[in-house]
Amino acid sequence: MFVSEALNINEKNHLTIGGCDAVELAKQYGTPLYVVDETAVRRHCRTYKDAIDKFYGGNGLVFYASKAMCNLETLRIVCSEGLGADVVSGGELYTALKAGMPAEKLCMHGNNKTYEELVYAIESGVGRIVVDNKPELDTIDAICREKGKKQKVLFRIKPGIDAHTHSFIMTGQIDSKFGFALETGEAHDIIRHALTLSSIEVGGVHCHIGSQIHELEPFRQAAVVLAGLIADIKAETGYEMKEMNLGGGYGVMYTEDDDPIEFDKYIEAVGEALRAACDEKGIALPFVMMEPGRSIVGTAGITLYTVGGIKDIPGVRRYVSIDGGMCDNPRYILYESVYKALVANKAGDAAVDKVTIAGKCCESGDLIGKDMPIQSVEVGDTVAVLTTGAYNYSMSSNYNRIPRPAMVMTKDGESRIVVKRETYEDLIRNDI
Ligand code: LLP
């Protein structure tokens, strides 16, 4: 019934997360409230790490894609599990460094890294910069020459693979703003050019084919395509790139309709496909990197809300208004994402109602979901929306000047605040 092992129901018929009663958490910390189970985050990190050891002889590194949920405590936890982090802006880089993540375990992304961000990344000593376009490569080279440094880079490649997911989060196809196309020769050209630059260390290739993918085949194909590129460059120039980063994208369970694959299976499948491809093409097995975001934090998190108004529109639908919405979870308004919701104070009851959960912003599209099956809902109930750990807090906004919720972490029946609730004072802090 539940999308995560972190969730359960106690003797009061209340939802629990990480051994804590969700209704009590709502009372203690207020709503809306992000709740994330630390144990679940750590378990997911270990699954990936163990799989690299088991299926790939430890010859790799897992980077947590911090865009999924970026705050100090999450990065400290991920770092303590031995993972690196993928950062995509100066702000994410700053947060990771402040959390104590070693710079060499950071991978800097972005399709338009600013000059200042590149200087910041290079001066901080980030291990790898994933190059998106030619002007950026030349800028990195110029900064490094000026500072007497050498920077390892990977090249973001569009492998031309069609992964079945929402078109807004599909990235591997030729018509994408990210990276270098293979079909046009652009990918080969940039690598040949990089090999002529004295301040650039050509580490290898990167791709990210999309997000919330429930299949193994696109990942196998991507690994084989990148191995082909490494072999092509070796044949042309004699230089053999040693590293391959396969991005993130592994799907998780939002509702019972999702049938996710165990995360370690991705590494097993990619490992097998890569071994075969490298043997066939006569190249060494590369150091392999992965960048899971959603699958590290997604199912570890829930959001708690309090029900305000309920509106029955006969023959149309039943609206249940909550004290949050698109400001803390914009995924319905962006992607019409589907979530599972529970009345946390009646968690074990049958889902006899069908309601449209509406947020409090001045937008008709501000919904958590339409016609969602749920227990009988009354004003004052605590509603829990599941699988909100990824891309909720990190994509939140202050639209309508709504302060962002607090975030609490749970662990073995204990809870603690990891991000404070914003205040009205916070909202005007930068106003002159
Ligand atoms: N690596 C790169 C280069 C990426 O662009 C992404 C996600 C990841 C790794 C992590 O992917 P994950 O394992 O989390 O699927 N806001 C959207 C998701 C956008 C993903 C963007 N890139 C959503 O809410 O579904």
GROMACS .gro file of C-alpha atoms in nm, residues 56 205 223-235 238-244 273-287:
model
   37
   56TYR     CA    1   3.135  -0.267  -1.103
  205VAL     CA    2   3.182   1.182  -2.146
  223ALA     CA    3   2.629   0.338  -2.201
  224VAL     CA    4   2.691   0.159  -2.532
  225VAL     CA    5   2.662   0.484  -2.731
  226LEU     CA    6   2.911   0.661  -2.504
  227ALA     CA    7   3.151   0.365  -2.522
  228GLY     CA    8   3.130   0.399  -2.901
  229LEU     CA    9   3.227   0.765  -2.875
  230ILE     CA   10   3.526   0.684  -2.653
  231ALA     CA   11   3.634   0.422  -2.909
  232ASP     CA   12   3.588   0.666  -3.202
  233ILE     CA   13   3.804   0.931  -3.036
  234LYS     CA   14   4.068   0.672  -2.950
  235ALA     CA   15   4.076   0.552  -3.311
  238GLY     CA   16   4.500   0.783  -2.994
  239TYR     CA   17   4.360   0.944  -2.674
  240GLU     CA   18   4.143   0.714  -2.463
  241MET     CA   19   3.899   0.887  -2.229
  242LYS     CA   20   3.880   0.712  -1.895
  243GLU     CA   21   3.550   0.830  -1.749
  244MET     CA   22   3.181   0.795  -1.821
  273ALA     CA   23   2.628  -0.360  -2.117
  274LEU     CA   24   2.946  -0.156  -2.069
  275ARG     CA   25   3.171  -0.459  -2.022
  276ALA     CA   26   3.042  -0.613  -2.344
  277ALA     CA   27   3.067  -0.284  -2.538
  278CYS     CA   28   3.420  -0.208  -2.414
  279ASP     CA   29   3.542  -0.560  -2.502
  280GLU     CA   30   3.392  -0.533  -2.847
  281LYS     CA   31   3.534  -0.188  -2.914
  282GLY     CA   32   3.875  -0.255  -2.762
  283ILE     CA   33   3.868   0.010  -2.489
  284ALA     CA   34   3.925  -0.018  -2.114
  285LEU     CA   35   3.629  -0.026  -1.878
  286PRO     CA   36   3.578   0.340  -1.782
  287PHE     CA   37   3.542   0.481  -1.431
   0.00000   0.00000   0.00000
